[in-house]
Tab-separated table of C-alpha atoms in Angstrom:
chain	number	residue	atom	x	y	z
A	875	MET	CA	0.000	0.000	0.000
A	876	LEU	CA	2.767	2.443	0.905
A	877	ARG	CA	4.680	1.498	-2.226
A	878	THR	CA	1.596	2.123	-4.386
A	879	LYS	CA	0.905	5.496	-2.788
A	880	VAL	CA	4.491	6.691	-3.018
A	881	THR	CA	4.755	5.435	-6.615
A	882	ALA	CA	1.567	7.311	-7.507
A	883	VAL	CA	2.932	10.503	-5.990
A	884	VAL	CA	6.289	10.117	-7.757
A	885	ALA	CA	4.591	9.266	-11.058
A	886	ALA	CA	2.306	12.302	-10.757
A	887	ALA	CA	5.275	14.562	-10.039
A	888	ALA	CA	7.236	13.055	-12.946
A	889	ALA	CA	4.235	13.388	-15.260
A	890	LEU	CA	3.806	17.027	-14.291
A	891	ALA	CA	7.492	17.731	-14.907
A	892	ILE	CA	7.530	15.869	-18.232
A	893	CYS	CA	4.318	17.547	-19.432
A	894	LEU	CA	5.677	20.951	-18.491
A	895	ALA	CA	8.914	20.231	-20.371
A	896	ALA	CA	6.970	18.965	-23.399
A	897	PHE	CA	4.735	22.036	-23.399
A	898	MET	CA	7.712	24.369	-23.206
A	899	SER	CA	9.412	22.444	-26.018
A	900	TYR	CA	6.284	22.644	-28.192
A	901	ARG	CA	5.959	26.358	-27.561
A	902	GLY	CA	9.612	26.873	-28.398
A	903	VAL	CA	9.369	24.957	-31.683
A	904	SER	CA	6.141	26.723	-32.626
A	905	ASP	CA	7.747	30.112	-32.017
A	906	LEU	CA	10.799	29.045	-34.020
A	907	VAL	CA	8.633	27.938	-36.987
A	908	ALA	CA	6.684	31.205	-36.841
A	909	ASP	CA	9.930	33.206	-36.855
A	910	GLU	CA	11.175	31.230	-39.862
A	911	LEU	CA	7.925	31.890	-41.695
A	912	GLU	CA	8.208	35.614	-41.015
A	913	ARG	CA	11.804	35.675	-42.132
A	914	GLY	CA	11.020	33.716	-45.296
A	915	LEU	CA	8.153	36.067	-46.152
A	916	ASP	CA	10.421	39.097	-45.645
A	917	ASP	CA	13.144	37.591	-47.853
A	918	ARG	CA	10.656	36.638	-50.586
A	919	THR	CA	9.095	40.102	-50.588
A	920	ASN	CA	12.487	41.863	-50.769
A	921	THR	CA	13.569	39.564	-53.611
A	922	THR	CA	10.338	40.202	-55.524
A	923	VAL	CA	10.686	43.992	-55.161
A	924	ALA	CA	14.305	43.855	-56.383
A	925	LEU	CA	13.453	41.671	-59.408
A	926	LEU	CA	10.497	43.823	-60.442
A	927	ALA	CA	12.645	46.976	-60.154
A	928	ALA	CA	15.093	45.301	-62.555
A	929	GLY	CA	12.307	44.396	-64.972
A	930	LEU	CA	12.374	40.688	-64.103
A	931	THR	CA	9.701	38.321	-62.855
A	932	PRO	CA	10.423	36.175	-59.779
A	933	PRO	CA	10.294	32.392	-60.180
A	934	THR	CA	7.098	30.795	-59.011
A	935	ARG	CA	6.758	28.804	-55.826
A	936	PRO	CA	3.829	26.498	-55.048
A	937	ASP	CA	3.417	27.869	-51.524
A	938	MET	CA	3.714	31.533	-52.579
A	939	ILE	CA	1.381	34.008	-54.316
A	940	GLU	CA	2.862	37.278	-55.668
A	941	GLN	CA	0.891	40.146	-57.171
A	942	VAL	CA	1.322	43.832	-57.953
A	943	VAL	CA	-1.237	46.290	-56.606
A	944	SER	CA	-1.571	49.637	-58.360
A	945	ALA	CA	-2.378	52.904	-56.674
A	946	GLN	CA	-5.978	52.542	-57.912
A	947	GLY	CA	-6.276	49.081	-56.334
A	948	THR	CA	-5.897	47.065	-59.546
A	949	VAL	CA	-4.310	43.637	-58.982
A	950	ARG	CA	-1.891	42.039	-61.483
A	951	PRO	CA	-0.825	38.447	-60.629
A	952	LEU	CA	2.847	37.673	-61.249
A	953	ALA	CA	2.280	33.946	-61.742
A	954	PRO	CA	-0.675	32.440	-63.620
A	955	GLY	CA	-2.816	29.743	-62.051
A	956	HIS	CA	-3.064	31.325	-58.596
A	957	ASP	CA	-6.033	33.063	-57.095
A	958	ALA	CA	-5.577	36.725	-56.276
A	959	LEU	CA	-4.944	37.770	-52.738
A	960	PRO	CA	-7.613	40.078	-51.250
A	961	VAL	CA	-6.357	43.612	-50.871
A	962	SER	CA	-6.951	45.096	-47.442
A	963	PRO	CA	-7.298	48.849	-46.844
A	964	ASP	CA	-3.833	48.880	-45.260
A	965	ALA	CA	-2.337	47.204	-48.326
A	966	LEU	CA	-4.093	49.735	-50.617
A	967	ARG	CA	-2.742	52.575	-48.495
A	968	VAL	CA	0.818	51.305	-48.987
A	969	ALA	CA	0.234	51.132	-52.778
A	970	ARG	CA	-1.121	54.695	-52.889
A	971	THR	CA	1.368	56.384	-50.560
A	972	GLY	CA	4.470	54.342	-51.330
A	973	ARG	CA	5.372	54.263	-47.648
A	974	GLY	CA	5.322	51.666	-44.859
A	975	GLU	CA	4.222	48.064	-45.110
A	976	SER	CA	1.204	45.952	-44.257
A	977	ARG	CA	0.963	42.468	-42.760
A	978	ALA	CA	-2.217	40.432	-42.585
A	979	ASP	CA	-3.502	36.855	-42.532
A	980	VAL	CA	-6.013	35.998	-45.257
A	981	VAL	CA	-7.810	32.887	-46.525
A	982	VAL	CA	-7.722	32.038	-50.230
A	983	SER	CA	-9.638	28.999	-51.513
A	984	GLY	CA	-9.695	27.529	-48.018
A	985	THR	CA	-5.945	27.985	-47.408
A	986	GLU	CA	-4.593	30.439	-44.901
A	987	TYR	CA	-1.850	32.775	-46.076
A	988	GLY	CA	0.331	35.281	-44.326
A	989	THR	CA	0.696	38.402	-46.496
A	990	LEU	CA	3.235	41.226	-46.624
A	991	THR	CA	2.738	44.359	-48.739
A	992	ARG	CA	5.612	46.743	-49.568
A	993	PRO	CA	5.852	49.702	-51.972
A	994	LEU	CA	7.540	49.483	-55.410
A	995	PRO	CA	10.073	52.123	-56.499
A	996	GLY	CA	7.998	53.133	-59.573
A	997	GLY	CA	4.676	53.354	-57.724
A	998	GLY	CA	2.198	50.831	-56.507
A	999	ALA	CA	3.115	47.918	-54.234
A	1000	VAL	CA	3.990	44.280	-54.362
A	1001	MET	CA	1.938	41.873	-52.266
A	1002	VAL	CA	3.383	38.461	-51.334
A	1003	GLY	CA	1.419	35.684	-49.616
A	1004	GLN	CA	2.947	32.576	-48.026
A	1005	GLY	CA	0.770	29.537	-47.242
A	1006	TYR	CA	0.700	28.037	-43.788
A	1007	GLU	CA	-0.030	24.472	-44.874
A	1008	GLY	CA	3.586	23.300	-44.587
A	1009	ALA	CA	4.104	24.955	-41.243
A	1010	ALA	CA	0.813	23.522	-39.931
A	1011	ARG	CA	1.873	20.048	-41.094
A	1012	VAL	CA	5.223	20.371	-39.304
A	1013	ASP	CA	3.447	21.655	-36.204
A	1014	ASP	CA	0.998	18.731	-36.205
A	1015	GLN	CA	3.747	16.168	-36.695
A	1016	PHE	CA	5.802	17.649	-33.880
A	1017	LEU	CA	2.762	17.744	-31.576
A	1018	TRP	CA	1.988	14.082	-32.317
A	1019	ARG	CA	5.552	12.968	-31.747
A	1020	ILE	CA	6.021	14.912	-28.543
A	1021	SER	CA	2.675	13.588	-27.265
A	1022	TRP	CA	3.529	9.910	-27.602
A	1023	THR	CA	7.098	10.611	-26.442
A	1024	THR	CA	5.711	12.298	-23.319
A	1025	ALA	CA	3.328	9.400	-22.674
A	1026	ALA	CA	6.168	6.903	-23.056
A	1027	ALA	CA	8.394	8.938	-20.711
A	1028	ILE	CA	5.640	9.083	-18.093
A	1029	GLY	CA	5.099	5.331	-18.312
A	1030	PHE	CA	8.838	4.671	-18.054
A	1031	ALA	CA	9.123	7.021	-15.069
A	1032	ALA	CA	6.230	5.241	-13.343
A	1033	LEU	CA	7.798	1.809	-13.969
A	1034	LEU	CA	11.221	2.993	-12.850
A	1035	GLY	CA	9.689	4.616	-9.754
A	1036	TRP	CA	7.851	1.372	-8.932
A	1037	LEU	CA	11.048	-0.678	-9.198
A	1038	VAL	CA	13.300	1.812	-7.393
A	1039	LEU	CA	10.808	2.526	-4.629
A	1040	GLY	CA	10.290	-1.186	-4.168
A	1041	ARG	CA	13.993	-1.542	-3.504
A	1042	ILE	CA	14.087	1.532	-1.252
A	1043	LEU	CA	10.989	0.576	0.747
A	1044	ARG	CA	11.930	-3.079	1.167
A	1045	PRO	CA	13.690	-2.382	4.517
A	1046	VAL	CA	10.619	-0.406	5.643
A	1047	ARG	CA	8.347	-3.368	4.834
A	1048	ARG	CA	10.649	-5.733	6.709
A	1049	LEU	CA	10.714	-3.366	9.686
A	1050	ALA	CA	6.909	-2.991	9.600
A	1051	THR	CA	6.475	-6.784	9.439
A	1052	THR	CA	8.799	-7.276	12.403
A	1053	THR	CA	7.089	-4.594	14.512
A	1054	ARG	CA	3.665	-6.150	13.759
A	1055	ARG	CA	5.028	-9.531	14.862
A	1056	ILE	CA	6.357	-7.988	18.080
A	1057	THR	CA	3.003	-6.282	18.696
A	1058	THR	CA	1.114	-9.528	18.134
A	1059	THR	CA	3.387	-11.872	20.076
A	1060	GLN	CA	4.589	-9.376	22.732
A	1061	ASP	CA	8.015	-10.959	22.271
A	1062	LEU	CA	10.459	-8.091	22.799
A	1063	ALA	CA	13.387	-10.403	22.088
A	1064	THR	CA	12.451	-10.584	18.384
A	1065	PRO	CA	15.439	-9.230	16.423
A	1066	LEU	CA	14.923	-6.350	14.034
A	1067	PRO	CA	16.145	-6.612	10.416
A	1068	PRO	CA	19.729	-5.509	9.698
A	1069	ALA	CA	20.131	-1.743	9.581
A	1070	GLY	CA	22.161	0.238	7.087
A	1071	SER	CA	23.623	3.709	7.353
A	1072	ASP	CA	20.815	5.571	5.567
A	1073	GLU	CA	17.660	7.130	7.026
A	1074	ILE	CA	15.904	3.733	7.130
A	1075	GLY	CA	18.872	2.367	9.040
A	1076	GLN	CA	18.663	5.252	11.508
A	1077	LEU	CA	14.962	4.507	11.973
A	1078	THR	CA	15.785	0.853	12.628
A	1079	HIS	CA	18.425	1.851	15.176
A	1080	SER	CA	15.860	4.071	16.906
A	1081	PHE	CA	13.426	1.154	17.084
A	1082	GLU	CA	16.209	-1.034	18.461
A	1083	HIS	CA	16.973	1.486	21.203
A	1084	MET	CA	13.259	1.702	22.021
A	1085	LEU	CA	12.995	-2.097	22.205
A	1086	ALA	CA	16.070	-2.245	24.436
A	1087	ALA	CA	14.471	0.291	26.788
A	1088	LEU	CA	11.241	-1.731	26.803
A	1089	ARG	CA	13.177	-4.920	27.547
A	1090	ARG	CA	14.922	-3.242	30.459
A	1091	SER	CA	11.625	-1.844	31.725
A	1092	ARG	CA	9.912	-5.236	31.504
A	1093	ALA	CA	12.836	-6.959	33.202
A	1094	GLN	CA	12.791	-4.374	35.984
A	1095	GLN	CA	9.041	-4.781	36.403
A	1096	GLN	CA	9.339	-8.564	36.569
A	1097	GLN	CA	12.212	-8.303	39.031
A	1098	LEU	CA	10.226	-5.808	41.115
A	1099	VAL	CA	7.229	-8.146	41.222
A	1100	GLN	CA	9.408	-11.105	42.196
A	1101	ASP	CA	11.271	-9.156	44.875
A	1102	ALA	CA	8.064	-7.581	46.172
A	1103	SER	CA	6.325	-10.971	46.460
A	1104	HIS	CA	9.304	-12.306	48.364
A	1105	GLU	CA	9.508	-9.328	50.693
A	1106	LEU	CA	5.768	-9.219	51.303
A	1107	ARG	CA	5.620	-12.903	52.175
A	1108	THR	CA	7.549	-12.565	55.459
A	1109	PRO	CA	5.418	-9.845	57.144
A	1110	LEU	CA	2.231	-11.360	55.737
A	1111	THR	CA	3.159	-14.754	57.186
A	1112	SER	CA	3.807	-13.139	60.564
A	1113	VAL	CA	0.524	-11.231	60.474
A	1114	ARG	CA	-1.432	-14.288	59.393
A	1115	GLY	CA	0.179	-16.480	62.075
A	1116	SER	CA	-0.544	-13.968	64.810
A	1117	ALA	CA	-4.133	-13.498	63.631
A	1118	GLU	CA	-4.752	-17.257	63.475
A	1119	LEU	CA	-3.316	-17.650	66.957
A	1120	LEU	CA	-5.693	-15.001	68.321
A	1121	GLN	CA	-8.580	-16.655	66.502
A	1122	ARG	CA	-7.848	-20.092	67.971
A	1123	ALA	CA	-7.226	-18.796	71.503
A	1124	ARG	CA	-10.533	-16.902	71.685
A	1125	GLY	CA	-9.526	-14.872	74.749
A	1126	ARG	CA	-7.806	-17.739	76.547
A	1127	LEU	CA	-4.314	-16.249	76.103
A	1128	ASP	CA	-2.379	-14.748	78.939
A	1129	PRO	CA	-2.674	-10.901	78.774
A	1130	LYS	CA	1.102	-10.570	78.324
A	1131	ASP	CA	1.092	-13.047	75.416
A	1132	GLU	CA	-1.901	-11.334	73.867
A	1133	GLU	CA	-0.199	-7.950	74.196
A	1134	GLN	CA	2.923	-9.354	72.522
A	1135	ILE	CA	0.888	-10.771	69.613
A	1136	LEU	CA	-0.979	-7.497	69.164
A	1137	THR	CA	2.317	-5.615	69.206
A	1138	THR	CA	3.620	-7.946	66.516
A	1139	LEU	CA	0.480	-7.343	64.446
A	1140	VAL	CA	0.822	-3.577	64.724
A	1141	THR	CA	4.551	-3.668	63.942
A	1142	GLU	CA	4.204	-5.958	60.941
A	1143	THR	CA	1.192	-4.019	59.638
A	1144	ALA	CA	3.154	-0.781	59.836
A	1145	ALA	CA	6.037	-2.466	58.042
A	1146	LEU	CA	3.628	-3.666	55.351
A	1147	ASP	CA	2.211	-0.170	54.989
A	1148	ASP	CA	5.696	1.315	54.539
A	1149	LEU	CA	6.636	-1.419	52.091
A	1150	VAL	CA	3.524	-0.978	49.954
A	1151	ARG	CA	3.913	2.820	49.976
A	1152	GLU	CA	7.530	2.612	48.837
A	1153	LEU	CA	6.675	-0.023	46.220
A	1154	VAL	CA	4.088	2.313	44.754
A	1155	GLU	CA	6.620	5.169	44.893
A	1156	LEU	CA	9.227	3.048	43.141
A	1157	ALA	CA	6.889	1.615	40.508
A	1158	THR	CA	5.096	4.823	39.535
A	1159	ASP	CA	7.638	7.581	40.251
A	1160	ARG	CA	4.988	10.175	41.016
A	1161	HIS	CA	7.482	12.984	40.477
A	1162	THR	CA	8.114	12.302	36.766
A	1163	GLU	CA	5.624	15.008	35.790
A	1164	GLU	CA	7.733	17.665	37.522
A	1165	GLU	CA	9.895	19.876	35.363
A	1166	PRO	CA	13.548	20.214	36.444
A	1167	GLU	CA	14.432	23.660	37.747
A	1168	ALA	CA	17.024	25.427	39.872
A	1169	VAL	CA	16.866	24.108	43.466
A	1170	ASP	CA	18.759	25.525	46.434
A	1171	LEU	CA	20.292	22.389	47.920
A	1172	ALA	CA	21.050	23.983	51.294
A	1173	VAL	CA	17.515	25.310	51.788
A	1174	THR	CA	15.946	21.990	50.768
A	1175	ALA	CA	18.257	20.073	53.110
A	1176	GLU	CA	17.420	22.391	56.017
A	1177	GLU	CA	13.690	21.915	55.435
A	1178	SER	CA	14.093	18.132	55.606
A	1179	ALA	CA	16.366	18.386	58.647
A	1180	GLN	CA	13.881	20.589	60.487
A	1181	ARG	CA	11.099	18.143	59.767
A	1182	PHE	CA	13.118	15.205	61.115
A	1183	ARG	CA	14.057	17.150	64.262
A	1184	LEU	CA	10.371	17.632	65.016
A	1185	LEU	CA	9.351	14.060	64.163
A	1186	THR	CA	12.188	12.147	65.834
A	1187	GLY	CA	13.663	14.570	68.370
A	1188	ARG	CA	17.095	13.701	67.000
A	1189	THR	CA	19.934	16.149	66.361
A	1190	VAL	CA	20.318	16.812	62.628
A	1191	LEU	CA	23.103	19.198	61.558
A	1192	VAL	CA	23.350	20.826	58.127
A	1193	ILE	CA	26.927	21.909	57.335
A	1194	GLU	CA	28.088	23.804	54.248
A	1195	ASP	CA	31.585	23.358	52.880
A	1196	ASP	CA	33.769	26.509	53.076
A	1197	ALA	CA	35.953	25.555	50.116
A	1198	ASN	CA	33.064	24.494	47.857
A	1199	PRO	CA	29.928	26.421	48.852
A	1200	PRO	CA	26.597	25.122	47.549
A	1201	VAL	CA	25.223	26.239	44.187
A	1202	PRO	CA	21.717	25.777	42.749
A	1203	VAL	CA	21.329	22.345	41.163
A	1204	ARG	CA	19.068	21.279	38.347
A	1205	ALA	CA	16.507	18.842	39.759
A	1206	ARG	CA	12.825	18.157	40.383
A	1207	PRO	CA	12.008	19.896	43.702
A	1208	ARG	CA	9.600	17.392	45.277
A	1209	ALA	CA	11.583	14.408	44.062
A	1210	LEU	CA	14.781	15.897	45.501
A	1211	GLN	CA	13.003	16.499	48.807
A	1212	ARG	CA	12.019	12.814	48.862
A	1213	CYS	CA	15.633	11.798	48.259
A	1214	ILE	CA	16.907	13.830	51.213
A	1215	ASP	CA	14.074	12.522	53.408
A	1216	ASN	CA	15.003	8.945	52.528
A	1217	LEU	CA	18.681	9.561	53.299
A	1218	LEU	CA	17.839	11.150	56.665
A	1219	SER	CA	15.391	8.358	57.501
A	1220	ASN	CA	18.043	5.790	56.677
A	1221	ALA	CA	20.659	7.610	58.806
A	1222	VAL	CA	18.321	8.084	61.803
A	1223	LYS	CA	17.375	4.412	61.646
A	1224	PHE	CA	20.971	3.199	61.857
A	1225	SER	CA	22.371	5.840	64.234
A	1226	PRO	CA	22.379	4.973	67.966
A	1227	GLU	CA	20.044	7.022	70.137
A	1228	GLY	CA	21.605	10.306	71.222
A	1229	THR	CA	24.090	10.529	68.334
A	1230	PRO	CA	23.767	13.305	65.718
A	1231	VAL	CA	23.136	12.947	62.005
A	1232	THR	CA	25.043	15.419	59.841
A	1233	VAL	CA	24.267	16.633	56.345
A	1234	HIS	CA	27.328	17.936	54.463
A	1235	ILE	CA	26.710	20.136	51.407
A	1236	GLY	CA	29.305	21.398	48.956
A	1237	TRP	CA	28.923	22.599	45.363
A	1238	GLY	CA	26.293	20.185	43.905
A	1239	ARG	CA	27.006	17.383	46.380
A	1240	LEU	CA	25.053	16.288	49.461
A	1241	ALA	CA	26.217	13.588	51.915
A	1242	VAL	CA	24.401	12.307	55.015
A	1243	ARG	CA	26.581	10.790	57.760
A	1244	ASP	CA	25.363	8.604	60.589
A	1245	GLN	CA	26.991	6.884	63.552
A	1246	GLY	CA	25.821	3.382	62.671
A	1247	PRO	CA	27.707	0.198	61.713
A	1248	GLY	CA	28.920	1.630	58.420
A	1249	ILE	CA	29.061	-0.044	55.022
A	1250	ALA	CA	31.209	-3.043	54.192
A	1251	PRO	CA	33.729	-2.557	51.326
A	1252	GLY	CA	31.750	-4.759	48.924
A	1253	GLU	CA	28.390	-3.123	49.594
A	1254	GLN	CA	28.937	0.425	48.281
A	1255	HIS	CA	26.883	-0.253	45.145
A	1256	ALA	CA	24.643	-3.018	46.466
A	1257	VAL	CA	22.976	-0.756	49.056
A	1258	PHE	CA	21.139	1.002	46.217
A	1259	ASP	CA	19.628	-2.265	44.939
A	1260	ARG	CA	15.988	-2.970	45.644
A	1261	PHE	CA	15.299	-4.892	48.859
A	1262	TYR	CA	19.006	-5.189	49.637
A	1263	ARG	CA	19.759	-5.789	53.327
A	1264	GLY	CA	23.420	-6.009	54.294
A	1265	PRO	CA	24.735	-8.474	56.901
A	1266	ARG	CA	25.158	-5.640	59.422
A	1267	THR	CA	21.587	-4.394	59.036
A	1268	GLN	CA	19.528	-7.586	58.859
A	1269	ALA	CA	18.058	-7.010	62.330
A	1270	THR	CA	17.038	-3.407	61.598
A	1271	PRO	CA	13.435	-2.912	60.401
A	1272	GLY	CA	13.005	-1.533	56.909
A	1273	SER	CA	11.869	-2.326	53.399
A	1274	GLY	CA	15.209	-2.004	51.635
A	1275	LEU	CA	13.691	0.384	49.063
A	1276	GLY	CA	14.614	3.823	50.402
A	1277	LEU	CA	18.050	4.025	48.785
A	1278	ALA	CA	16.760	2.383	45.596
A	1279	ILE	CA	14.273	5.238	45.266
A	1280	VAL	CA	17.097	7.730	45.822
A	1281	HIS	CA	19.131	6.070	43.079
A	1282	ASP	CA	16.280	6.141	40.535
A	1283	ILE	CA	15.345	9.781	41.200
A	1284	ILE	CA	18.924	11.076	41.100
A	1285	ALA	CA	19.738	9.054	37.960
A	1286	ALA	CA	16.677	10.553	36.247
A	1287	ASP	CA	18.074	14.039	36.964
A	1288	ALA	CA	21.495	13.147	35.469
A	1289	GLY	CA	23.138	12.787	38.891
A	1290	THR	CA	25.144	10.075	40.658
A	1291	VAL	CA	24.840	8.392	44.061
A	1292	PHE	CA	27.532	7.131	46.417
A	1293	ALA	CA	27.842	5.218	49.684
A	1294	THR	CA	30.899	4.526	51.842
A	1295	THR	CA	32.086	4.233	55.421
A	1296	ALA	CA	32.955	7.633	56.909
A	1297	ALA	CA	36.436	8.311	58.253
A	1298	GLY	CA	35.226	8.534	61.862
A	1299	GLY	CA	32.905	5.541	61.609
A	1300	GLY	CA	29.348	5.183	60.417
A	1301	ALA	CA	28.066	5.446	56.870
A	1302	GLU	CA	28.164	8.343	54.437
A	1303	VAL	CA	25.484	8.132	51.765
A	1304	GLY	CA	24.560	10.864	49.301
A	1305	PHE	CA	24.388	12.121	45.759
A	1306	ALA	CA	25.810	14.686	43.343
A	1307	LEU	CA	23.761	16.706	40.855
A	1308	PRO	CA	24.855	18.978	37.992
A	1309	PRO	CA	24.717	22.729	38.751
A	1310	HIS	CA	21.865	24.658	37.211
A	1311	ASP	CA	23.016	26.611	34.152
A	1312	ARG	CA	21.468	30.077	34.261
A	1313	GLY	CA	20.765	31.230	30.742
A	1314	GLY	CA	23.711	29.311	29.317
A	1315	ARG	CA	26.237	30.970	31.665
A	1316	PRO	CA	28.502	28.650	33.669
A	1317	VAL	CA	28.128	28.507	37.437
A	1318	HIS	CA	31.366	29.555	39.110
A	1319	ARG	CA	32.684	28.415	42.438
A	1320	GLY	CA	33.156	31.011	45.123
A	1321	THR	CA	33.857	31.329	48.819
A	1322	SER	CA	31.373	31.733	51.632
A	1323	ARG	CA	31.095	31.050	55.298
A	1324	SER	CA	29.848	27.697	56.572
A	1325	ARG	CA	26.377	27.588	58.054
A	1326	LYS	CA	25.548	25.108	60.760
A	1327	TYR	CA	21.955	24.498	61.704
A	1328	PRO	CA	21.494	23.095	65.188
């Protein structure tokens, strides 16, 4: 269908171009023939005038009629056997005055003639007529030939366009067939046809990149479902076991045992609520509709720190680097706030009671330090995996999704994440974001005083 449509368009364009060229050629030849006729009539008239002035009679020509017109309008044919040309008022004026010339088209015995009247030296005028039959025959023959030549050229262009476009569109048909197969079978592993270096090849490469992104997305979704089912099973089993125990006991449990079971139910239900909330956050990324903009990292960090001070009663310090003072970063505001909240929540969870949590900010970098067990050398990258729980943190409650959410949000804003054990003990986890470029001007480093928020 595409080949037929494109061929029709190409054939129509070729036909228009060929017809325009044929028309221009026909007009050019017609003008050339007309010029030759005019020139021949002028030459014949001049020759006739010269011969008559010398007392001679011009030789006859089958396509010419010559006659002398007197000042009184009398016509004397110069060759017998020809009908006289009608004398127009302009031609009679030339014969009477002996000045100027007269041109006119007349019809004699059904044949059209072009006439030219010029004065004779001894008075009167000579009138020469040239028939158009030969010129009309040449014009008709040329029109016929150029018509069938044009038709043949249009047909050849259509055939050539059909063959060439078939070769050009063959990769498009293969690509369309493959994409229909992928749509029908939902098999994203189906290979695309080989791609060249032309525009069709670039289109194929774009489809390949899109398929690769879809494969990664599907793999991540499947992995998320598998990990989520595994992580949900443990708290659900605990909740179900506790509920069944209460159902079987029917009030016969010791109050202390019943209190312990109810505490377990509340704890596991809260853990389930946190897990489901973070799964939804991770799966949907509710902040993707935000537009990146300039965000003051220090102000955003202080807002999160103030919130955690009120919620937990813990000491959270925000410290700016003297050598590399903070600059506005390019990020999504609410998503960045969630990242800092997750880092602070993670640090508060692993820091012993009574120890401070510090937030260090410099340039486009933010690091949260705690006083917990730290991070083992082989876990710096693994802590950002979904549901990862290191050997040192197995006993600490949590879903294992907080840092994974941080990783996904920061990566979407072209940033990087890091995690390591701090020099004085504990973990240091954070991220780095590119500075916000204001109107294409680079952001320069400067010097400023450190600010510490108690």
